[in-house]
PDB file of C-alpha atoms in Angstrom:
ATOM      1  CA  MET V 114      52.600  14.936 -15.458  1.00  0.00           C
ATOM      2  CA  ASP V 115      52.268  14.479 -19.216  1.00  0.00           C
ATOM      3  CA  THR V 116      49.179  12.708 -20.483  1.00  0.00           C
ATOM      4  CA  LYS V 117      49.503   9.203 -21.859  1.00  0.00           C
ATOM      5  CA  THR V 118      47.322   7.338 -24.330  1.00  0.00           C
ATOM      6  CA  THR V 119      47.408   3.555 -24.721  1.00  0.00           C
ATOM      7  CA  TYR V 120      46.674   2.606 -28.318  1.00  0.00           C
ATOM      8  CA  ILE V 121      45.275  -0.868 -28.886  1.00  0.00           C
ATOM      9  CA  ASN V 122      44.747  -2.048 -32.428  1.00  0.00           C
ATOM     10  CA  THR V 123      41.522  -3.844 -33.305  1.00  0.00           C
ATOM     11  CA  VAL V 124      39.519  -5.427 -30.482  1.00  0.00           C
ATOM     12  CA  LYS V 125      37.155  -8.252 -31.409  1.00  0.00           C
ATOM     13  CA  GLY V 126      34.440 -10.152 -29.564  1.00  0.00           C
ATOM     14  CA  LYS V 127      32.381  -8.981 -26.621  1.00  0.00           C
ATOM     15  CA  VAL V 128      33.797  -6.052 -24.638  1.00  0.00           C
ATOM     16  CA  LEU V 129      32.941  -5.316 -21.003  1.00  0.00           C
ATOM     17  CA  LEU V 130      32.803  -1.625 -20.017  1.00  0.00           C
ATOM     18  CA  PHE V 131      32.482  -0.336 -16.474  1.00  0.00           C
ATOM     19  CA  GLY V 132      33.768   2.303 -14.101  1.00  0.00           C
ATOM     20  CA  GLY V 133      33.802   3.551 -10.538  1.00  0.00           C
ATOM     21  CA  VAL V 134      34.736   0.426  -8.602  1.00  0.00           C
ATOM     22  CA  TYR V 135      35.123   2.743  -5.586  1.00  0.00           C
ATOM     23  CA  SER V 136      36.976   0.211  -3.382  1.00  0.00           C
ATOM     24  CA  ASN V 137      33.922  -2.073  -3.531  1.00  0.00           C
ATOM     25  CA  LEU V 138      35.611  -5.471  -3.635  1.00  0.00           C
ATOM     26  CA  GLN V 139      32.334  -7.398  -3.519  1.00  0.00           C
ATOM     27  CA  ALA V 140      31.078  -5.663  -6.667  1.00  0.00           C
ATOM     28  CA  LEU V 141      34.368  -6.205  -8.487  1.00  0.00           C
ATOM     29  CA  GLU V 142      34.381  -9.905  -7.637  1.00  0.00           C
ATOM     30  CA  ALA V 143      30.812 -10.215  -8.939  1.00  0.00           C
ATOM     31  CA  LEU V 144      31.759  -8.437 -12.184  1.00  0.00           C
ATOM     32  CA  ILE V 145      34.726 -10.731 -12.734  1.00  0.00           C
ATOM     33  CA  LYS V 146      32.332 -13.683 -12.495  1.00  0.00           C
ATOM     34  CA  VAL V 147      30.101 -12.040 -15.122  1.00  0.00           C
ATOM     35  CA  ALA V 148      33.074 -11.671 -17.445  1.00  0.00           C
ATOM     36  CA  GLU V 149      33.944 -15.320 -16.981  1.00  0.00           C
ATOM     37  CA  LYS V 150      30.347 -16.410 -17.581  1.00  0.00           C
ATOM     38  CA  GLU V 151      30.184 -14.285 -20.753  1.00  0.00           C
ATOM     39  CA  ASN V 152      33.570 -15.632 -21.902  1.00  0.00           C
ATOM     40  CA  ILE V 153      34.996 -12.117 -21.990  1.00  0.00           C
ATOM     41  CA  ALA V 154      38.749 -12.276 -21.499  1.00  0.00           C
ATOM     42  CA  PRO V 155      40.410  -9.713 -19.186  1.00  0.00           C
ATOM     43  CA  GLU V 156      42.020  -7.993 -22.187  1.00  0.00           C
ATOM     44  CA  ASN V 157      38.495  -7.203 -23.432  1.00  0.00           C
ATOM     45  CA  CYS V 158      37.456  -5.613 -20.128  1.00  0.00           C
ATOM     46  CA  PHE V 159      37.860  -1.843 -19.768  1.00  0.00           C
ATOM     47  CA  CYS V 160      37.422   0.399 -16.718  1.00  0.00           C
ATOM     48  CA  THR V 161      36.890   4.168 -16.937  1.00  0.00           C
ATOM     49  CA  GLY V 162      38.805   4.776 -13.694  1.00  0.00           C
ATOM     50  CA  ASP V 163      38.189   5.473  -9.998  1.00  0.00           C
ATOM     51  CA  ILE V 164      38.979   1.940  -8.924  1.00  0.00           C
ATOM     52  CA  VAL V 165      39.477   3.459  -5.470  1.00  0.00           C
ATOM     53  CA  GLY V 166      36.719   5.403  -3.757  1.00  0.00           C
ATOM     54  CA  TYR V 167      34.086   5.458  -1.058  1.00  0.00           C
ATOM     55  CA  CYS V 168      34.034   1.850   0.120  1.00  0.00           C
ATOM     56  CA  ALA V 169      36.044  -0.116   2.663  1.00  0.00           C
ATOM     57  CA  GLN V 170      38.609  -2.195   0.759  1.00  0.00           C
ATOM     58  CA  PRO V 171      40.841   0.009  -1.405  1.00  0.00           C
ATOM     59  CA  GLU V 172      43.978  -2.142  -1.214  1.00  0.00           C
ATOM     60  CA  GLU V 173      42.168  -5.434  -1.698  1.00  0.00           C
ATOM     61  CA  THR V 174      40.217  -3.977  -4.625  1.00  0.00           C
ATOM     62  CA  VAL V 175      43.303  -2.642  -6.406  1.00  0.00           C
ATOM     63  CA  GLN V 176      45.138  -5.933  -5.966  1.00  0.00           C
ATOM     64  CA  ALA V 177      42.133  -7.918  -7.210  1.00  0.00           C
ATOM     65  CA  PHE V 178      41.968  -5.653 -10.264  1.00  0.00           C
ATOM     66  CA  ILE V 179      45.674  -6.095 -10.961  1.00  0.00           C
ATOM     67  CA  ASN V 180      45.395  -9.872 -10.631  1.00  0.00           C
ATOM     68  CA  TRP V 181      42.413  -9.915 -12.975  1.00  0.00           C
ATOM     69  CA  GLY V 182      44.382  -8.198 -15.732  1.00  0.00           C
ATOM     70  CA  ALA V 183      41.695  -5.885 -17.143  1.00  0.00           C
ATOM     71  CA  HIS V 184      42.501  -2.512 -18.704  1.00  0.00           C
ATOM     72  CA  SER V 185      41.868   0.802 -16.974  1.00  0.00           C
ATOM     73  CA  ILE V 186      42.498   4.460 -17.561  1.00  0.00           C
ATOM     74  CA  ILE V 187      43.292   6.634 -14.586  1.00  0.00           C
ATOM     75  CA  GLY V 188      40.461   8.256 -12.670  1.00  0.00           C
ATOM     76  CA  ASN V 189      40.825  11.479 -10.760  1.00  0.00           C
ATOM     77  CA  VAL V 190      41.098   9.500  -7.515  1.00  0.00           C
ATOM     78  CA  GLU V 191      44.050   7.454  -8.756  1.00  0.00           C
ATOM     79  CA  GLN V 192      45.641  10.588 -10.177  1.00  0.00           C
ATOM     80  CA  GLN V 193      45.431  12.308  -6.811  1.00  0.00           C
ATOM     81  CA  LEU V 194      46.664   9.258  -4.922  1.00  0.00           C
ATOM     82  CA  ARG V 195      49.710   8.692  -7.102  1.00  0.00           C
ATOM     83  CA  ASN V 196      50.561  12.395  -6.871  1.00  0.00           C
ATOM     84  CA  ARG V 197      50.268  12.266  -3.041  1.00  0.00           C
ATOM     85  CA  GLU V 198      47.609  14.969  -3.082  1.00  0.00           C
ATOM     86  CA  VAL V 199      45.523  15.733   0.005  1.00  0.00           C
ATOM     87  CA  ASN V 200      42.091  15.526  -1.647  1.00  0.00           C
ATOM     88  CA  CYS V 201      40.270  13.296  -4.132  1.00  0.00           C
ATOM     89  CA  GLY V 202      40.124  15.812  -6.975  1.00  0.00           C
ATOM     90  CA  CYS V 203      36.471  14.956  -7.652  1.00  0.00           C
ATOM     91  CA  ASP V 204      35.574  18.607  -8.281  1.00  0.00           C
ATOM     92  CA  PHE V 205      32.921  18.623  -5.568  1.00  0.00           C
ATOM     93  CA  THR V 206      31.776  22.077  -4.473  1.00  0.00           C
ATOM     94  CA  GLU V 207      33.719  23.144  -1.416  1.00  0.00           C
ATOM     95  CA  GLY V 208      31.657  22.623   1.726  1.00  0.00           C
ATOM     96  CA  SER V 209      29.112  20.359  -0.001  1.00  0.00           C
ATOM     97  CA  ARG V 210      28.122  17.053   1.560  1.00  0.00           C
ATOM     98  CA  CYS V 211      30.203  15.128  -0.990  1.00  0.00           C
ATOM     99  CA  ASP V 212      33.194  17.361  -0.215  1.00  0.00           C
ATOM    100  CA  VAL V 213      32.788  16.772   3.526  1.00  0.00           C
ATOM    101  CA  PHE V 214      32.429  12.999   3.040  1.00  0.00           C
ATOM    102  CA  SER V 215      35.566  12.911   0.882  1.00  0.00           C
ATOM    103  CA  LYS V 216      37.551  14.174   3.852  1.00  0.00           C
ATOM    104  CA  ALA V 217      36.784  10.827   5.510  1.00  0.00           C
ATOM    105  CA  TRP V 218      37.057   8.220   2.742  1.00  0.00           C
ATOM    106  CA  TYR V 219      40.007   9.696   0.834  1.00  0.00           C
ATOM    107  CA  PRO V 220      42.485   9.750   3.786  1.00  0.00           C
ATOM    108  CA  PHE V 221      41.286   6.242   4.675  1.00  0.00           C
ATOM    109  CA  ALA V 222      42.166   5.050   1.178  1.00  0.00           C
ATOM    110  CA  GLN V 223      45.550   6.784   1.325  1.00  0.00           C
ATOM    111  CA  ASN V 224      46.376   5.027   4.565  1.00  0.00           C
ATOM    112  CA  GLN V 225      45.260   1.626   3.343  1.00  0.00           C
ATOM    113  CA  LEU V 226      47.024   1.499  -0.017  1.00  0.00           C
ATOM    114  CA  SER V 227      50.408  -0.174  -0.381  1.00  0.00           C
ATOM    115  CA  GLU V 228      53.350   1.295  -2.250  1.00  0.00           C
ATOM    116  CA  ALA V 229      52.888  -1.491  -4.790  1.00  0.00           C
ATOM    117  CA  SER V 230      49.345  -0.268  -5.514  1.00  0.00           C
ATOM    118  CA  ILE V 231      50.455   3.363  -5.782  1.00  0.00           C
ATOM    119  CA  ASN V 232      53.275   2.344  -8.115  1.00  0.00           C
ATOM    120  CA  TRP V 233      50.794   0.460 -10.298  1.00  0.00           C
ATOM    121  CA  MET V 234      48.686   3.618 -10.556  1.00  0.00           C
ATOM    122  CA  GLN V 235      51.738   5.355 -12.006  1.00  0.00           C
ATOM    123  CA  THR V 236      51.440   3.046 -15.027  1.00  0.00           C
ATOM    124  CA  LEU V 237      47.805   3.844 -15.827  1.00  0.00           C
ATOM    125  CA  PRO V 238      47.177   5.862 -19.002  1.00  0.00           C
ATOM    126  CA  ASN V 239      44.940   8.903 -19.176  1.00  0.00           C
ATOM    127  CA  TYR V 240      43.204   7.522 -22.261  1.00  0.00           C
ATOM    128  CA  ILE V 241      42.768   4.268 -24.152  1.00  0.00           C
ATOM    129  CA  SER V 242      42.000   4.114 -27.869  1.00  0.00           C
ATOM    130  CA  PHE V 243      41.011   1.093 -29.938  1.00  0.00           C
ATOM    131  CA  THR V 244      39.078   0.137 -33.054  1.00  0.00           C
ATOM    132  CA  TYR V 245      35.958  -1.975 -32.628  1.00  0.00           C
ATOM    133  CA  ALA V 246      33.520  -3.035 -35.369  1.00  0.00           C
ATOM    134  CA  ASN V 247      34.993  -0.374 -37.664  1.00  0.00           C
ATOM    135  CA  LYS V 248      34.467   2.361 -35.096  1.00  0.00           C
ATOM    136  CA  LYS V 249      37.195   4.260 -33.305  1.00  0.00           C
ATOM    137  CA  ILE V 250      36.634   4.092 -29.546  1.00  0.00           C
ATOM    138  CA  PHE V 251      38.292   6.552 -27.188  1.00  0.00           C
ATOM    139  CA  MET V 252      38.121   6.259 -23.395  1.00  0.00           C
ATOM    140  CA  VAL V 253      38.231   9.263 -21.068  1.00  0.00           C
ATOM    141  CA  HIS V 254      37.410   9.654 -17.395  1.00  0.00           C
ATOM    142  CA  GLY V 255      35.497  12.950 -17.269  1.00  0.00           C
ATOM    143  CA  SER V 256      36.199  14.475 -20.666  1.00  0.00           C
ATOM    144  CA  TYR V 257      39.241  14.672 -22.899  1.00  0.00           C
ATOM    145  CA  HIS V 258      40.219  18.094 -21.573  1.00  0.00           C
ATOM    146  CA  TYR V 259      39.364  17.702 -17.888  1.00  0.00           C
ATOM    147  CA  ILE V 260      39.564  14.482 -15.912  1.00  0.00           C
ATOM    148  CA  SER V 261      36.986  15.642 -13.335  1.00  0.00           C
ATOM    149  CA  GLU V 262      34.425  17.165 -15.676  1.00  0.00           C
ATOM    150  CA  PHE V 263      30.896  15.970 -14.949  1.00  0.00           C
ATOM    151  CA  ILE V 264      29.284  15.017 -18.263  1.00  0.00           C
ATOM    152  CA  PHE V 265      25.684  13.783 -18.155  1.00  0.00           C
ATOM    153  CA  LYS V 266      23.066  12.868 -20.738  1.00  0.00           C
ATOM    154  CA  SER V 267      21.562  16.342 -20.387  1.00  0.00           C
ATOM    155  CA  THR V 268      24.931  18.089 -20.734  1.00  0.00           C
ATOM    156  CA  PRO V 269      24.751  20.249 -23.881  1.00  0.00           C
ATOM    157  CA  TRP V 270      26.306  18.662 -26.935  1.00  0.00           C
ATOM    158  CA  LYS V 271      28.649  21.642 -27.313  1.00  0.00           C
ATOM    159  CA  ASN V 272      30.358  20.438 -24.121  1.00  0.00           C
ATOM    160  CA  LYS V 273      30.801  16.947 -25.575  1.00  0.00           C
ATOM    161  CA  ILE V 274      31.853  17.708 -29.127  1.00  0.00           C
ATOM    162  CA  SER V 275      35.305  19.021 -28.187  1.00  0.00           C
ATOM    163  CA  SER V 276      36.304  15.551 -26.961  1.00  0.00           C
ATOM    164  CA  PHE V 277      35.312  14.084 -30.335  1.00  0.00           C
ATOM    165  CA  ASN V 278      37.098  16.829 -32.242  1.00  0.00           C
ATOM    166  CA  GLU V 279      40.285  16.323 -30.249  1.00  0.00           C
ATOM    167  CA  THR V 280      40.335  12.540 -30.667  1.00  0.00           C
ATOM    168  CA  ASN V 281      38.760  12.108 -34.112  1.00  0.00           C
ATOM    169  CA  CYS V 282      36.778   9.158 -32.786  1.00  0.00           C
ATOM    170  CA  ASP V 283      33.277   7.761 -33.287  1.00  0.00           C
ATOM    171  CA  VAL V 284      32.551   6.704 -29.710  1.00  0.00           C
ATOM    172  CA  ILE V 285      33.603   8.279 -26.416  1.00  0.00           C
ATOM    173  CA  VAL V 286      33.463   5.887 -23.457  1.00  0.00           C
ATOM    174  CA  ALA V 287      33.507   7.964 -20.271  1.00  0.00           C
ATOM    175  CA  GLY V 288      33.019   7.682 -16.523  1.00  0.00           C
ATOM    176  CA  HIS V 289      33.057   9.981 -13.482  1.00  0.00           C
ATOM    177  CA  SER V 290      29.384  11.021 -13.389  1.00  0.00           C
ATOM    178  CA  GLY V 291      28.127   7.830 -11.698  1.00  0.00           C
ATOM    179  CA  LEU V 292      25.112   7.336 -13.983  1.00  0.00           C
ATOM    180  CA  PRO V 293      24.790   5.098 -17.055  1.00  0.00           C
ATOM    181  CA  PHE V 294      23.638   6.827 -20.234  1.00  0.00           C
ATOM    182  CA  THR V 295      24.169   7.337 -23.938  1.00  0.00           C
ATOM    183  CA  ASP V 296      23.886  10.435 -26.080  1.00  0.00           C
ATOM    184  CA  GLU V 297      24.094  10.245 -29.863  1.00  0.00           C
ATOM    185  CA  LYS V 298      24.306  12.938 -32.507  1.00  0.00           C
ATOM    186  CA  ASP V 299      25.438  12.886 -36.130  1.00  0.00           C
ATOM    187  CA  SER V 300      26.745   9.299 -35.859  1.00  0.00           C
ATOM    188  CA  LEU V 301      28.793  10.192 -32.785  1.00  0.00           C
ATOM    189  CA  LEU V 302      28.087   8.328 -29.536  1.00  0.00           C
ATOM    190  CA  TRP V 303      28.898   9.319 -25.939  1.00  0.00           C
ATOM    191  CA  LEU V 304      28.569   6.196 -23.790  1.00  0.00           C
ATOM    192  CA  ASN V 305      28.885   6.048 -20.011  1.00  0.00           C
ATOM    193  CA  PRO V 306      28.547   2.438 -18.796  1.00  0.00           C
ATOM    194  CA  GLY V 307      27.838   3.507 -15.228  1.00  0.00           C
ATOM    195  CA  VAL V 308      29.728   2.481 -12.095  1.00  0.00           C
ATOM    196  CA  ILE V 309      29.854  -0.733 -10.096  1.00  0.00           C
ATOM    197  CA  GLY V 310      30.856   0.737  -6.732  1.00  0.00           C
ATOM    198  CA  MET V 311      27.622   2.567  -5.930  1.00  0.00           C
ATOM    199  CA  PRO V 312      23.984   2.292  -7.111  1.00  0.00           C
ATOM    200  CA  ALA V 313      22.631   4.762  -9.670  1.00  0.00           C
ATOM    201  CA  ASN V 314      20.070   6.584  -7.473  1.00  0.00           C
ATOM    202  CA  ASN V 315      17.252   4.430  -8.860  1.00  0.00           C
ATOM    203  CA  ALA V 316      16.019   2.806  -5.625  1.00  0.00           C
ATOM    204  CA  LYS V 317      17.783  -0.486  -6.341  1.00  0.00           C
ATOM    205  CA  PRO V 318      21.006  -1.780  -4.751  1.00  0.00           C
ATOM    206  CA  HIS V 319      22.248  -3.200  -8.040  1.00  0.00           C
ATOM    207  CA  VAL V 320      24.938  -1.413 -10.041  1.00  0.00           C
ATOM    208  CA  TRP V 321      25.622  -0.950 -13.765  1.00  0.00           C
ATOM    209  CA  TYR V 322      27.938  -1.931 -16.597  1.00  0.00           C
ATOM    210  CA  ALA V 323      27.747  -2.232 -20.393  1.00  0.00           C
ATOM    211  CA  ILE V 324      28.745  -4.768 -23.042  1.00  0.00           C
ATOM    212  CA  LEU V 325      29.786  -4.042 -26.618  1.00  0.00           C
ATOM    213  CA  ASN V 326      29.012  -6.686 -29.231  1.00  0.00           C
ATOM    214  CA  ASP V 327      30.366  -6.974 -32.771  1.00  0.00           C
ATOM    215  CA  THR V 328      28.355 -10.013 -33.897  1.00  0.00           C
ATOM    216  CA  ASN V 329      26.255  -7.920 -36.276  1.00  0.00           C
ATOM    217  CA  GLY V 330      28.296  -4.760 -36.531  1.00  0.00           C
ATOM    218  CA  PHE V 331      28.568  -2.368 -33.593  1.00  0.00           C
ATOM    219  CA  SER V 332      26.036  -2.675 -30.774  1.00  0.00           C
ATOM    220  CA  TYR V 333      25.899  -2.099 -27.042  1.00  0.00           C
ATOM    221  CA  SER V 334      23.703  -3.093 -24.119  1.00  0.00           C
ATOM    222  CA  PHE V 335      23.402  -2.016 -20.490  1.00  0.00           C
ATOM    223  CA  HIS V 336      23.213  -4.504 -17.630  1.00  0.00           C
ATOM    224  CA  THR V 337      22.646  -4.474 -13.891  1.00  0.00           C
ATOM    225  CA  LEU V 338      24.980  -6.276 -11.504  1.00  0.00           C
ATOM    226  CA  SER V 339      23.849  -7.926  -8.291  1.00  0.00           C
ATOM    227  CA  TYR V 340      26.479  -8.458  -5.599  1.00  0.00           C
ATOM    228  CA  ASN V 341      26.835  -8.826  -1.828  1.00  0.00           C
ATOM    229  CA  TYR V 342      25.972  -5.210  -1.037  1.00  0.00           C
ATOM    230  CA  LYS V 343      25.104  -6.067   2.572  1.00  0.00           C
ATOM    231  CA  LYS V 344      28.683  -7.191   3.205  1.00  0.00           C
ATOM    232  CA  ALA V 345      30.028  -4.049   1.525  1.00  0.00           C
ATOM    233  CA  ASN V 346      27.753  -1.968   3.764  1.00  0.00           C
ATOM    234  CA  THR V 347      28.883  -3.797   6.911  1.00  0.00           C
ATOM    235  CA  LEU V 348      32.552  -3.300   6.063  1.00  0.00           C
ATOM    236  CA  MET V 349      32.011   0.429   5.546  1.00  0.00           C
ATOM    237  CA  THR V 350      30.239   0.680   8.886  1.00  0.00           C
ATOM    238  CA  GLU V 351      33.032  -1.205  10.651  1.00  0.00           C
ATOM    239  CA  GLN V 352      35.610   1.191   9.226  1.00  0.00           C
ATOM    240  CA  GLN V 353      33.513   4.212  10.250  1.00  0.00           C
ATOM    241  CA  LEU V 354      33.292   5.479   6.698  1.00  0.00           C
ATOM    242  CA  PRO V 355      30.495   7.952   5.842  1.00  0.00           C
ATOM    243  CA  PRO V 356      27.217   6.338   6.993  1.00  0.00           C
ATOM    244  CA  ALA V 357      25.298   8.092   4.210  1.00  0.00           C
ATOM    245  CA  TYR V 358      27.346   6.303   1.544  1.00  0.00           C
ATOM    246  CA  ALA V 359      27.057   3.007   3.370  1.00  0.00           C
ATOM    247  CA  GLN V 360      23.280   3.489   3.441  1.00  0.00           C
ATOM    248  CA  THR V 361      23.244   4.142  -0.304  1.00  0.00           C
ATOM    249  CA  LEU V 362      24.534   0.614  -0.858  1.00  0.00           C
ATOM    250  CA  LEU V 363      21.368  -0.668   0.827  1.00  0.00           C
ATOM    251  CA  THR V 364      18.713   1.709  -0.460  1.00  0.00           C
ATOM    252  CA  GLY V 365      19.960   2.519  -3.954  1.00  0.00           C
ATOM    253  CA  PHE V 366      19.333   6.217  -3.293  1.00  0.00           C
ATOM    254  CA  TRP V 367      22.083   8.820  -3.258  1.00  0.00           C
ATOM    255  CA  ASP V 368      22.431  10.860  -0.082  1.00  0.00           C
ATOM    256  CA  ASN V 369      22.251  14.038  -2.144  1.00  0.00           C
ATOM    257  CA  MET V 370      22.049  15.190  -5.750  1.00  0.00           C
ATOM    258  CA  GLU V 371      24.418  18.144  -5.542  1.00  0.00           C
ATOM    259  CA  ILE V 372      26.362  17.239  -8.678  1.00  0.00           C
ATOM    260  CA  LEU V 373      23.312  16.454 -10.826  1.00  0.00           C
ATOM    261  CA  PRO V 374      21.684  18.713 -13.425  1.00  0.00           C
ATOM    262  CA  GLN V 375      17.931  19.185 -13.059  1.00  0.00           C
ATOM    263  CA  GLU V 376      17.077  16.551 -15.669  1.00  0.00           C
ATOM    264  CA  GLU V 377      19.099  13.836 -13.944  1.00  0.00           C
ATOM    265  CA  ARG V 378      17.585  14.739 -10.594  1.00  0.00           C
ATOM    266  CA  LEU V 379      14.261  13.635 -12.074  1.00  0.00           C
ATOM    267  CA  TRP V 380      15.741  10.168 -12.715  1.00  0.00           C
ATOM    268  CA  LYS V 381      15.708   9.431  -8.980  1.00  0.00           C
ATOM    269  CA  GLY V 382      13.945   6.143  -8.288  1.00  0.00           C
ATOM    270  CA  ARG V 383      13.022   5.582 -11.943  1.00  0.00           C
ATOM    271  CA  ASP V 384      13.593   2.654 -14.301  1.00  0.00           C
ATOM    272  CA  LEU V 385      16.886   3.617 -15.911  1.00  0.00           C
ATOM    273  CA  PHE V 386      16.528   1.093 -18.732  1.00  0.00           C
ATOM    274  CA  LYS V 387      13.643   3.195 -20.093  1.00  0.00           C
ATOM    275  CA  ILE V 388      15.681   6.387 -19.791  1.00  0.00           C
ATOM    276  CA  ILE V 389      18.876   4.943 -21.261  1.00  0.00           C
ATOM    277  CA  ASN V 390      17.125   3.468 -24.261  1.00  0.00           C
ATOM    278  CA  HIS V 391      14.937   6.519 -24.941  1.00  0.00           C
TER     279      HIS V 391
END
């Protein structure tokens, strides 16, 4: 399938950035309330993809997202679902714990989703581009060249620069890796707002998002989101989804760190605000 980019002209006012809803309806509902409290209209809310994932309410989550009216690019999970593929396309190492777990949650999501939800996924672009506070913003899921590429703060800049070169942008907003971070070099900014469907391995059940602000030029801030994680955990348990992921909702710790570089493994249980702003 050919790639598609949605071009939006200039966006003004606060912008809400987030990713990885992961079928976590309780987290999405809490985020929508944040947007309303912050007076951020749905057209100023942007998701980096993977609306569907590990948790127990894929259909309800997709329909709630559609009804909200926020923007989203396609994540690898949506790409696989709309193409009727048999796996999530997350690029987990074959035989790893994440790979084994995906063989439970991905078929569950496939079975739960309606044709209407799958058809909606067909409309999602691969990328979104817009101008904000005189900066060109470009949204990708993993990277520009590979939807499932894991890009972290510690990822060498040579792996990031190709996405900037291809898009001629100032800011890349990306998802997929599950951790919030920024990396800046030569006036170029890679920004991952984090995900709202699962905690960030920092010993807290809250999840993460970011807000752009143009009041005094271009600025951004990271925020934690509290939601009914106990209900999300219970629903996962009732549906016999991977217990390790359900437990993560309670503890804030990942079951494993297979996908993480060594530097990010050292973030486990730490105050991410200090790391993000370092």
